[in-house]
DNA sequence: CAGGCCTACTGAACCGTTACGGTTCCTGCA
DNA sequence: TGCAGGAACCGTAACGGTTCAGTAGGCCTG
């Protein structure tokens, strides 16, 4: 029966025609993809898990770039891309359990996310991107420590010693405000943890005590969050000369808010970002560019590549690039800052 | 067996525990989603078909907005969103046949697309968005004619009579250049056809002969296309005082190219777009805003709403809004244009 | 002419789950 | 003690396609 559809060489043309004709006459809608999937154990789709509302994937430019790359890889392999609804509020893992996919790409979820646990229970290949650092799984990412160290050294060369940090959420529970050193060290988002640790390391080398460095955390990843976090930071510690943000979105928000408050950037205050999104380029933000599209594509390739025979988990580490824009400059002395040059 | 997983109320807690324990011991990975789909006749996912490379969905801001809205609706219903790879070059319909979904959303495909035909053969509900106008199917869109007529009347009031048009692809075959009236009338992209027809109607009312109006078509929907199309247009007919683009992307490209050529907008030339994307706002483009996110959400709702009992195909028409930016002004006389004011 | 082989086609088992009906067993009431 | 009724549990039949073994018939060869 289904031979007529899929294996034209296995039967004579006239029988095939007869079968197809009667099938049409009977209103047969063609082979059922689900039944085929069950039998062949192939779904022809890749599942994407990310720990935000689904629509977030389309709001964050970095995520959009990643998705574009992933879509590219899927397309090459003729696979579909299934966006899995994983609301971070509800711990409803059903969507992961009911996703008919040949593998998962996990993007930017905390290492204690129940959805991630559910994915790992599924007997399909999985590629982790950026966020959780799980040793047994294939992984695509950047060297966060090295990347942000380059940025930090740049600021140190410019003369900055009084710095502050604005970072993205560190754990699944909301904490909009200062993040204690413990919270930093125990962060469930590996990327944020690595960046903070690297900053701590580099600045310690030049005598900056990390406990004294204000780190403001924001749960929501929006420009508004960046703005309010920067405001909170400057209120807590007005002597800060440089605000390091762990994402461009936050940095752009901080930039706008600081300028709104009448501070000149970079004369009065240095602001830096991370990611290298298009809007950052437009704003001439000093930042670290990471190849988001390539990241997505690499993740897809890793997942769909059949030559995964090696039992060893594979790892792809992509290069980053320091972008010196116009939002970082030398700090002015305190007198200058208060009384003008 | 699977009762233990899905129907805890049907059996006693200790049996459930025993079953689950032995299941784990035997390495049972949990109920198979594909088999469940087959049995329950539900896939828990919505398929999205669009006639571009998959990654295009993430490059065009209007498409991204649409996707965000669609994702929102899917999320509410706990459904996944499956992006179906439908390469417009290959007529490979297999991806449509093998998509395990409960329904399709078709976005912006030509009405003679083989993938669309394949979707219609599948016995699942389908919602059309914007592009193909198929009478039997549910549909979400805007009133393209009315929307662009408002824009056209605005230009007419400003005094424009010598206009040119830059439009997106009109059919599946590539034609980068002038589009003949026949090609316009036979366009397989309903939206483009409707807009051109509406423009023709309105300008005819004020004595403009449509055959004389240059319409430049571009296959690729990029800013580069918009720029080169505008250049070609002005070369063909230097007396044109207003370039109407059928998308913001094209308009932004035209704007950049015309300014690069030294023309002042709007003093020397008026340029308008369509869609109302963020970049257009930033560029103060005169355009028509359409609610792309709402469109996606409406499509999702329509598809997932069980109350589709009425045999009648449903239709949602969303409102649009004329945005008067700073890229449209009164035309200068020919003398002024050549010799300065 | 008989035996063997190849082609065209048919039938049945299996993929893993859910739905449903049937059986057992226990409790409560007369 | 007998019986009704319900809760708990179990067995089995689909769901629809793929695959593979098996069969019939035709053709070639010794």
XYZ file of C-alpha atoms (C1' of nucleotides) in Angstrom:
742
model
C 0.000 0.000 0.000
C 2.396 2.617 1.195
C 4.865 1.131 -1.257
C 2.924 2.916 -3.922
C 3.842 6.211 -2.320
C 7.368 5.598 -1.183
C 8.888 2.824 -3.243
C 7.773 3.317 -6.839
C 10.472 0.950 -8.029
C 9.111 -1.965 -6.053
C 5.967 -2.367 -8.066
C 4.753 -2.004 -11.584
C 3.569 1.392 -12.754
C 0.053 0.272 -13.545
C -0.510 -1.271 -10.157
C 0.883 1.854 -8.548
C -1.501 3.946 -10.579
C -4.439 1.724 -9.667
C -3.579 1.855 -5.991
C -3.166 5.607 -6.019
C -6.397 6.081 -7.900
C -8.500 4.006 -5.562
C -6.772 5.671 -2.628
C -7.806 9.052 -3.930
C -11.305 7.843 -4.580
C -11.549 6.613 -1.010
C -10.380 9.958 0.267
C -7.104 8.681 1.624
C -5.069 11.725 2.651
C -1.648 10.185 2.149
C 0.558 8.387 4.614
C 0.216 9.547 8.190
C 3.431 11.196 9.329
C 2.963 10.199 12.930
C 2.508 6.530 12.209
C 5.529 6.664 9.961
C 7.522 8.322 12.715
C 6.538 5.610 15.130
C 7.658 2.878 12.803
C 10.834 4.471 11.470
C 11.832 6.055 14.749
C 12.489 9.317 13.026
C 10.577 12.498 13.496
C 12.367 14.723 11.039
C 12.507 17.538 13.529
C 14.798 19.093 16.072
C 13.448 20.387 19.358
C 14.596 23.660 20.795
C 14.309 24.231 24.506
C 14.850 27.637 25.955
C 13.824 28.740 29.342
C 11.803 31.741 28.433
C 8.377 32.298 27.144
C 8.419 31.076 23.594
C 7.942 34.529 22.232
C 11.118 35.705 23.946
C 13.071 33.853 21.318
C 11.868 36.434 18.835
C 12.423 39.496 20.981
C 16.074 39.089 21.903
C 18.279 39.798 18.881
C 20.947 37.417 20.114
C 18.381 34.652 20.389
C 17.013 35.492 16.962
C 20.510 35.212 15.510
C 21.001 31.889 17.202
C 17.695 30.649 15.891
C 18.553 31.769 12.405
C 21.732 29.732 12.499
C 19.970 26.744 13.945
C 17.255 27.016 11.327
C 19.922 27.099 8.655
C 21.440 23.871 9.883
C 18.045 22.184 10.173
C 17.118 23.290 6.720
C 20.269 21.807 5.251
C 19.364 18.487 6.777
C 15.716 18.734 5.772
C 14.638 18.785 9.372
C 11.976 20.928 10.946
C 12.562 23.030 14.007
C 10.142 22.554 16.876
C 9.982 25.345 19.407
C 9.022 23.792 22.700
C 6.873 25.833 25.031
C 8.645 25.751 28.372
C 7.218 28.350 30.626
C 9.779 29.054 33.332
C 7.021 29.805 35.831
C 5.109 26.565 35.520
C 7.209 23.519 36.063
C 5.185 21.784 33.446
C 7.443 19.375 31.712
C 4.741 17.743 29.619
C 5.741 19.676 26.535
C 9.194 18.142 26.644
C 7.718 14.688 27.077
C 5.356 15.055 24.192
C 7.725 16.571 21.676
C 8.171 14.307 18.700
C 11.757 15.110 17.816
C 14.993 13.371 16.912
C 17.056 15.447 19.265
C 17.169 18.540 21.406
C 19.077 21.760 21.406
C 19.054 23.384 24.808
C 19.728 27.079 24.801
C 20.383 29.261 27.749
C 18.640 27.452 30.563
C 19.771 27.235 34.186
C 21.495 24.029 35.139
C 18.756 23.134 37.600
C 15.886 23.622 35.211
C 13.334 20.797 35.390
C 12.819 21.001 31.651
C 16.473 20.263 31.153
C 16.174 17.256 33.418
C 13.223 16.087 31.351
C 15.213 16.475 28.159
C 18.041 14.424 29.570
C 15.658 11.596 30.377
C 14.642 11.388 26.759
C 16.716 8.844 24.876
C 17.693 11.214 22.059
C 20.875 13.148 21.334
C 21.098 16.552 22.902
C 23.297 19.556 22.332
C 23.718 22.184 24.983
C 24.317 25.724 23.907
C 26.022 28.200 26.163
C 24.184 27.890 29.275
C 24.194 24.745 31.309
C 27.537 23.089 31.469
C 26.710 19.405 31.662
C 29.734 17.279 31.176
C 28.149 14.316 29.418
C 26.511 16.299 26.647
C 27.756 17.829 23.424
C 28.227 21.510 23.829
C 28.584 24.682 21.772
C 29.684 27.930 23.287
C 32.340 30.543 23.650
C 35.108 30.982 26.158
C 33.239 33.408 28.366
C 36.097 33.913 30.780
C 38.675 34.808 28.155
C 36.234 36.966 26.257
C 35.264 39.156 29.156
C 38.811 39.253 30.485
C 39.827 40.998 27.284
C 37.167 43.587 27.887
C 38.163 43.951 31.529
C 41.819 44.480 30.673
C 40.784 47.117 28.173
C 38.981 48.991 30.930
C 41.892 48.547 33.292
C 44.244 50.012 30.715
C 41.915 52.963 30.385
C 42.381 53.423 34.115
C 39.155 52.150 35.601
C 39.318 50.776 39.134
C 35.931 51.725 40.499
C 33.620 49.551 38.504
C 30.135 48.183 38.794
C 28.407 45.306 37.068
C 24.902 44.820 35.722
C 24.130 41.192 35.039
C 21.308 38.984 33.886
C 19.452 36.632 36.162
C 21.643 34.293 38.141
C 19.038 31.797 39.243
C 15.452 30.805 38.693
C 14.206 32.859 41.609
C 13.734 36.536 40.956
C 16.225 38.891 42.535
C 16.135 42.412 41.186
C 18.932 44.109 43.063
C 22.414 43.536 44.416
C 23.770 40.014 44.034
C 25.852 38.831 46.976
C 29.166 37.078 46.330
C 27.528 33.814 47.399
C 24.745 34.266 44.913
C 27.311 35.019 42.247
C 29.319 31.926 43.066
C 26.262 29.698 43.164
C 24.652 31.092 40.048
C 22.749 28.458 38.114
C 23.424 30.223 34.848
C 26.857 29.051 33.943
C 27.573 31.883 31.525
C 26.831 34.603 34.032
C 28.813 32.789 36.703
C 31.815 32.402 34.432
C 31.782 36.036 33.410
C 31.519 37.333 36.956
C 34.263 35.009 38.142
C 36.525 36.120 35.323
C 35.903 39.778 36.074
C 36.644 39.134 39.724
C 39.884 37.440 38.817
C 41.166 40.155 36.510
C 40.241 43.062 38.722
C 41.682 41.347 41.790
C 44.997 41.280 39.975
C 45.082 45.069 39.952
C 44.068 45.375 43.562
C 40.321 45.750 43.268
C 38.512 43.912 46.052
C 35.631 42.091 44.454
C 33.440 42.173 47.567
C 33.388 45.930 47.196
C 32.274 45.828 43.576
C 28.531 46.337 43.287
C 26.842 43.715 41.119
C 23.237 44.457 40.243
C 21.114 41.604 38.986
C 17.986 41.794 36.866
C 15.561 38.997 36.181
C 14.023 40.351 33.015
C 16.312 40.788 30.083
C 15.109 44.094 28.677
C 16.481 47.552 28.092
C 14.267 48.859 30.872
C 15.943 46.437 33.254
C 19.333 47.656 32.136
C 18.320 51.248 32.706
C 16.923 50.735 36.167
C 19.836 48.538 37.165
C 22.350 51.183 36.116
C 20.388 53.802 38.018
C 20.362 51.618 41.108
C 24.053 50.972 40.714
C 24.988 54.645 40.497
C 22.796 55.443 43.432
C 24.472 52.780 45.543
C 27.951 53.820 44.527
C 28.228 57.189 42.772
C 31.982 56.896 42.405
C 31.747 54.103 39.862
C 33.488 55.082 36.622
C 32.598 52.082 34.494
C 29.472 49.942 34.262
C 30.082 46.507 32.801
C 26.890 44.916 31.555
C 26.798 41.223 30.722
C 24.639 41.789 27.660
C 24.146 44.455 25.019
C 20.455 44.740 25.776
C 21.201 45.681 29.361
C 24.012 47.986 28.241
C 21.809 49.822 25.753
C 19.231 50.373 28.473
C 21.917 51.578 30.844
C 23.310 53.900 28.188
C 19.938 55.468 27.532
C 19.136 55.908 31.212
C 22.506 57.377 32.112
C 22.292 59.853 29.258
C 18.779 60.696 30.304
C 20.170 61.499 33.742
C 22.539 63.924 32.069
C 25.732 61.894 32.269
C 27.958 61.976 29.262
C 29.224 58.671 27.933
C 32.143 58.038 27.806
C 33.358 61.310 29.352
C 31.543 60.897 32.674
C 30.909 57.188 32.615
C 32.020 54.152 30.664
C 29.451 51.550 29.703
C 30.140 48.196 28.047
C 28.017 45.360 26.790
C 28.333 41.789 25.583
C 27.081 39.959 22.474
C 27.602 42.324 19.594
C 24.026 42.721 18.387
C 23.176 45.093 15.563
C 21.732 47.779 17.812
C 24.958 47.816 19.785
C 26.892 48.476 16.639
C 24.569 51.324 15.811
C 25.079 52.783 19.277
C 28.844 52.321 18.960
C 28.846 50.318 22.136
C 32.097 48.922 23.422
C 31.325 45.250 23.694
C 32.398 41.704 22.949
C 31.036 40.231 19.773
C 30.180 36.596 19.689
C 29.080 34.785 16.539
C 25.496 34.013 17.475
C 24.462 32.764 14.080
C 27.446 30.468 13.865
C 26.615 29.219 17.305
C 23.164 28.174 16.238
C 24.464 26.584 13.115
C 27.155 24.707 14.987
C 24.604 23.417 17.456
C 22.407 22.157 14.647
C 25.296 20.544 12.845
C 26.510 18.832 15.956
C 23.074 17.424 16.570
C 22.362 16.293 13.053
C 25.787 14.987 12.257
C 25.588 11.244 12.149
C 29.280 10.835 12.829
C 28.628 11.158 16.502
C 29.933 7.665 16.882
C 32.619 8.704 19.307
C 31.256 8.114 22.751
C 33.079 11.228 23.842
C 30.978 14.344 24.218
C 32.053 16.880 21.627
C 32.625 20.544 22.251
C 32.709 23.494 19.886
C 34.185 26.719 21.198
C 33.743 29.751 18.974
C 35.870 32.843 18.811
C 34.914 36.211 20.193
C 36.109 39.669 19.370
C 36.550 42.794 21.445
C 34.739 45.710 19.816
C 36.046 49.053 20.955
C 33.211 51.437 20.369
C 32.778 54.927 21.711
C 31.191 54.183 25.069
C 34.411 53.465 26.936
C 36.985 56.085 27.823
C 39.357 57.028 30.566
C 37.781 57.863 33.895
C 37.910 61.452 34.977
C 39.144 62.240 38.426
C 36.494 62.661 41.078
C 37.033 66.408 41.153
C 36.577 66.644 37.434
C 33.452 64.603 37.640
C 31.849 66.882 40.176
C 33.214 70.235 39.151
C 33.894 69.887 35.447
C 37.267 69.730 33.692
C 1.594 0.672 32.379
C 1.419 4.134 31.013
C -1.435 4.662 33.426
C 1.241 5.022 36.038
C 2.551 8.042 34.217
C -0.555 9.709 33.019
C -3.449 8.665 35.189
C -2.285 8.569 38.809
C -5.873 8.491 39.989
C -6.576 5.193 38.273
C -4.301 3.153 40.502
C -3.043 3.030 44.007
C 0.034 5.010 44.949
C 2.086 1.984 45.918
C 1.427 0.152 42.683
C 2.261 3.311 40.792
C 5.490 3.569 42.699
C 6.317 -0.065 42.058
C 5.622 0.268 38.356
C 7.699 3.393 38.093
C 10.539 1.831 40.006
C 10.772 -1.262 37.888
C 10.371 0.894 34.804
C 13.377 2.897 35.835
C 15.299 -0.242 36.663
C 14.578 -1.580 33.206
C 15.738 1.660 31.675
C 12.339 2.662 30.368
C 12.640 6.224 29.125
C 9.040 7.248 29.683
C 6.112 7.120 27.300
C 7.043 7.635 23.678
C 5.544 10.875 22.399
C 5.219 9.624 18.853
C 3.279 6.533 19.795
C 1.078 8.662 21.987
C 0.482 11.016 19.112
C -0.523 8.148 16.909
C -2.979 6.839 19.451
C -4.486 10.123 20.590
C -4.406 11.727 17.180
C -2.867 14.835 18.666
C 0.616 16.099 18.052
C 0.621 19.085 20.373
C 2.227 21.243 17.748
C 1.355 23.751 15.085
C 3.159 23.771 11.771
C 4.261 26.976 10.148
C 4.788 27.063 6.422
C 6.460 29.984 4.773
C 7.900 30.060 1.380
C 11.354 31.186 2.168
C 14.420 29.574 3.491
C 13.679 28.794 7.091
C 16.184 31.282 8.336
C 14.409 34.074 6.483
C 11.779 33.983 9.163
C 14.361 35.362 11.538
C 15.805 38.006 9.232
C 12.673 39.913 8.288
C 11.427 41.966 11.248
C 7.844 41.709 10.088
C 8.137 37.943 9.978
C 9.769 37.921 13.392
C 6.889 39.923 14.791
C 4.412 37.556 13.236
C 6.263 34.586 14.659
C 6.324 36.163 18.076
C 2.565 36.546 18.020
C 2.080 33.040 16.742
C 4.421 31.696 19.399
C 2.424 33.558 22.017
C -0.794 31.897 20.916
C 0.819 28.467 20.772
C 2.301 28.930 24.174
C -1.078 29.790 25.661
C -2.452 26.551 24.330
C 0.581 24.547 25.394
C 1.385 23.749 21.807
C 4.787 23.695 20.182
C 5.582 25.537 17.007
C 7.142 23.535 14.207
C 8.955 25.495 11.539
C 8.700 23.515 8.345
C 11.607 23.653 5.936
C 10.105 24.532 2.588
C 12.809 25.536 0.222
C 11.208 27.578 -2.556
C 13.800 26.338 -5.034
C 13.275 22.645 -4.550
C 9.737 21.525 -4.961
C 10.302 19.034 -2.230
C 7.062 18.623 -0.412
C 8.192 15.782 1.820
C 8.662 18.066 4.774
C 4.996 19.003 4.681
C 4.010 15.354 4.451
C 6.136 14.326 7.363
C 5.252 17.116 9.750
C 3.521 15.762 12.837
C 1.236 18.671 13.596
C -2.362 19.373 14.527
C -2.712 22.157 12.017
C -0.923 24.526 9.730
C -0.417 28.230 9.541
C 0.557 29.326 6.067
C 2.318 32.647 5.872
C 3.104 34.608 2.813
C 3.321 31.984 0.119
C 2.249 32.354 -3.512
C -1.099 30.863 -4.338
C 0.440 28.348 -6.722
C 3.031 27.045 -4.286
C 3.267 23.238 -4.290
C 3.849 23.256 -0.546
C 0.532 24.971 -0.089
C -1.121 22.317 -2.189
C 0.490 19.679 -0.015
C -0.777 21.364 3.124
C -4.283 21.452 1.761
C -4.175 17.721 1.158
C -3.452 17.090 4.791
C -6.634 16.491 6.770
C -5.897 19.083 9.432
C -7.188 22.615 9.991
C -5.258 25.347 8.253
C -5.114 29.091 8.636
C -3.848 31.286 5.852
C -2.105 34.481 6.739
C -1.944 37.372 4.346
C -0.711 35.855 1.277
C -2.699 33.298 -0.603
C -6.372 34.047 -0.723
C -7.992 30.655 -0.731
C -11.675 30.874 -0.225
C -12.245 27.675 1.712
C -9.701 28.344 4.426
C -9.692 30.466 7.547
C -7.791 33.627 6.944
C -6.068 36.423 8.843
C -4.934 39.579 7.161
C -5.384 43.261 6.638
C -7.303 45.220 4.072
C -4.361 45.854 1.784
C -6.314 47.915 -0.700
C -7.747 50.334 1.840
C -4.447 50.579 3.688
C -2.364 51.562 0.707
C -5.107 53.789 -0.689
C -4.776 55.926 2.417
C -1.087 56.263 1.747
C -1.683 57.011 -1.911
C -4.215 59.746 -1.148
C -1.726 61.275 1.249
C 0.815 61.492 -1.555
C -1.761 62.863 -3.948
C -2.647 65.582 -1.470
C 1.013 66.456 -1.239
C 0.885 66.938 -4.992
C 2.607 63.843 -6.355
C 1.568 62.735 -9.833
C 4.810 61.299 -11.190
C 5.276 58.228 -9.045
C 7.153 54.990 -9.228
C 6.722 51.740 -7.348
C 9.181 49.250 -5.911
C 7.537 45.972 -5.069
C 8.392 42.535 -3.765
C 8.359 39.439 -5.922
C 5.150 38.875 -7.818
C 5.612 35.247 -8.763
C 7.815 32.259 -8.124
C 10.026 32.958 -11.084
C 12.686 35.575 -10.577
C 12.182 38.896 -12.318
C 14.448 41.657 -11.109
C 13.309 44.629 -13.087
C 10.206 46.294 -14.486
C 6.958 44.410 -13.979
C 4.568 44.630 -16.907
C 0.884 45.361 -16.249
C 0.122 41.745 -17.148
C 2.600 40.475 -14.630
C 1.095 42.779 -12.055
C -2.405 41.573 -12.764
C -1.402 37.929 -12.723
C 0.762 38.159 -9.631
C 0.639 35.011 -7.546
C 1.269 36.955 -4.379
C -2.145 38.219 -3.492
C -0.910 40.987 -1.207
C 1.335 42.526 -3.820
C -1.368 42.233 -6.443
C -3.934 43.892 -4.210
C -1.623 46.768 -3.358
C -0.661 47.454 -6.947
C -4.281 47.289 -8.065
C -5.330 49.707 -5.335
C -2.569 52.144 -6.238
C -3.589 51.932 -9.861
C -7.187 52.665 -8.965
C -6.470 55.690 -6.800
C -3.947 57.291 -9.105
C -6.182 56.690 -12.118
C -8.806 58.793 -10.361
C -6.507 61.814 -10.507
C -5.563 61.258 -14.105
C -2.409 59.246 -13.772
C -2.172 56.558 -16.438
C -1.032 53.391 -14.728
C 0.708 51.952 -17.799
C 3.086 54.884 -17.583
C 3.937 54.272 -13.933
C 7.196 52.343 -13.597
C 6.905 49.336 -11.290
C 10.208 47.720 -10.374
C 10.103 44.225 -8.964
C 12.692 42.539 -6.806
C 12.854 38.856 -5.956
C 14.942 39.088 -2.816
C 13.460 40.984 0.053
C 16.484 42.903 1.330
C 17.562 46.479 1.744
C 20.084 45.988 -1.053
C 17.222 45.040 -3.347
C 15.347 48.174 -2.342
C 18.362 50.316 -3.054
C 19.100 48.891 -6.468
C 15.441 48.946 -7.423
C 15.131 52.609 -6.532
C 18.270 53.358 -8.529
C 16.898 51.499 -11.521
C 13.598 53.299 -11.154
C 15.163 56.769 -11.122
C 17.327 55.891 -14.048
C 14.329 54.765 -16.061
C 12.274 57.771 -15.157
C 14.186 60.655 -13.551
C 11.063 62.793 -13.239
C 9.544 60.584 -10.572
C 8.839 62.579 -7.411
C 7.707 59.758 -5.129
C 8.818 56.163 -4.759
C 6.214 53.927 -3.171
C 7.735 50.748 -1.783
C 5.527 47.849 -0.801
C 7.614 47.083 2.277
C 9.679 48.982 4.803
C 12.737 46.879 4.098
C 12.691 47.916 0.464
C 11.944 51.511 1.441
C 14.845 51.694 3.877
C 17.167 50.385 1.198
C 15.789 52.902 -1.282
C 16.180 55.689 1.255
C 19.808 54.846 1.899
C 20.652 54.523 -1.785
C 18.923 57.738 -2.795
C 20.669 59.677 -0.046
C 23.918 58.091 -1.069
C 23.279 59.443 -4.550
C 22.976 62.878 -3.029
C 19.220 63.261 -3.200
C 17.555 64.861 -0.240
C 14.511 63.111 1.192
C 11.854 64.431 1.310
C 12.905 67.658 -0.397
C 14.040 66.066 -3.668
C 12.231 62.781 -3.438
C 9.482 61.214 -1.387
C 9.887 57.608 -0.254
C 7.278 55.505 1.518
C 7.193 52.007 2.941
C 4.748 49.480 4.276
C 4.610 47.421 7.484
C 5.721 49.707 10.282
C 8.776 47.852 11.521
C 10.954 49.303 14.254
C 13.720 50.398 11.917
C 11.185 52.337 9.878
C 10.128 54.212 12.968
C 13.736 55.029 13.697
C 14.191 56.325 10.165
C 10.963 58.333 10.441
C 9.673 56.619 7.359
C 6.248 57.500 6.074
C 4.555 54.136 5.983
C 1.526 52.059 6.865
C 1.710 50.208 10.117
C 0.118 46.830 10.365
C -0.108 44.874 13.610
C 2.212 42.009 12.772
C 2.300 40.542 16.247
C -1.467 40.612 16.505
C -1.650 38.955 13.154
C 0.427 36.052 14.339
C -1.537 35.754 17.496
C -4.835 35.869 15.671
C -3.677 33.146 13.298
C -2.694 30.940 16.211
C -5.931 31.553 18.035
C -7.972 30.836 14.977
C -6.170 27.559 14.491
C -6.270 26.408 18.076
C -9.754 27.545 18.870
C -11.889 24.470 19.144
C -15.055 26.395 18.438
C -14.434 26.097 14.757
C -17.614 24.127 14.536
C -19.116 26.504 11.997
C -18.426 25.039 8.607
C -17.949 28.571 7.332
C -14.380 29.703 6.850
C -13.632 32.480 9.277
C -11.821 35.678 8.489
C -10.010 38.148 10.717
C -9.178 41.523 9.233
C -6.920 43.707 11.315
C -6.657 47.476 11.304
C -3.829 49.454 9.796
C -2.613 52.945 10.432
C -1.023 55.565 8.222
C 2.221 56.796 9.764
C 3.265 60.178 8.450
C 6.989 60.307 8.997
C 9.472 62.699 7.492
C 10.232 60.966 4.217
C 7.237 62.315 2.343
C 6.854 65.922 1.285
C 5.536 68.037 -1.543
C 7.280 67.552 -4.869
C 9.394 70.387 -6.089
C 8.877 71.652 -9.613
C 11.206 70.248 -12.205
C 13.083 73.528 -12.409
C 13.611 73.551 -8.705
C 14.822 70.019 -8.763
C 17.454 70.699 -11.349
C 18.494 74.202 -10.448
C 17.792 74.518 -6.749
C 15.031 76.527 -5.051
C 10.077 -31.120 -19.830
C 11.520 -30.328 -15.131
C 13.946 -27.638 -11.843
C 15.502 -23.355 -10.289
C 15.438 -18.510 -10.074
C 13.751 -13.996 -10.414
C 10.025 -10.646 -10.296
C 5.632 -8.874 -8.607
C 2.893 -8.900 -5.175
C 0.492 -10.240 -0.532
C 0.075 -10.982 4.427
C 1.356 -10.507 8.909
C 4.119 -8.879 12.591
C 5.684 -4.984 14.872
C 6.497 0.082 16.521
C 4.514 1.917 21.820
C 0.745 3.970 23.376
C -4.123 4.717 24.952
C -8.995 3.451 25.542
C -12.079 0.446 26.998
C -14.225 -3.465 28.816
C -13.703 -7.180 31.920
C -12.203 -9.364 36.215
C -10.994 -9.480 40.847
C -11.361 -8.068 45.403
C -12.914 -5.470 49.141
C -16.274 -2.933 51.729
C -20.779 -1.915 53.464
C -25.342 -2.994 54.251
C -29.406 -5.893 55.032
C -24.175 -14.794 55.429
C -25.336 -13.036 51.096
C -25.265 -9.588 47.814
C -24.571 -5.114 45.587
C -21.486 -1.799 44.190
C -17.414 0.332 43.541
C -12.386 0.682 43.422
C -8.279 -1.256 41.631
C -6.170 -3.605 38.333
C -5.396 -6.241 33.942
C -5.735 -7.670 29.024
C -6.406 -6.538 24.532
C -7.561 -4.141 20.418
C -6.820 -0.530 17.704
C -3.978 3.764 15.747
C -1.479 3.567 10.491
C 2.584 2.717 8.371
C 6.921 -0.095 7.368
C 9.284 -4.121 6.676
C 10.183 -8.609 5.686
C 9.164 -13.204 4.924
C 6.621 -15.800 1.947
C 3.982 -17.184 -2.390
C 2.610 -17.427 -7.001
C 3.722 -17.271 -11.551
C 6.646 -16.631 -15.493
C 10.954 -17.351 -17.717
C 15.330 -19.314 -18.466
C 18.331 -23.198 -18.637
C 20.051 -27.938 -18.615
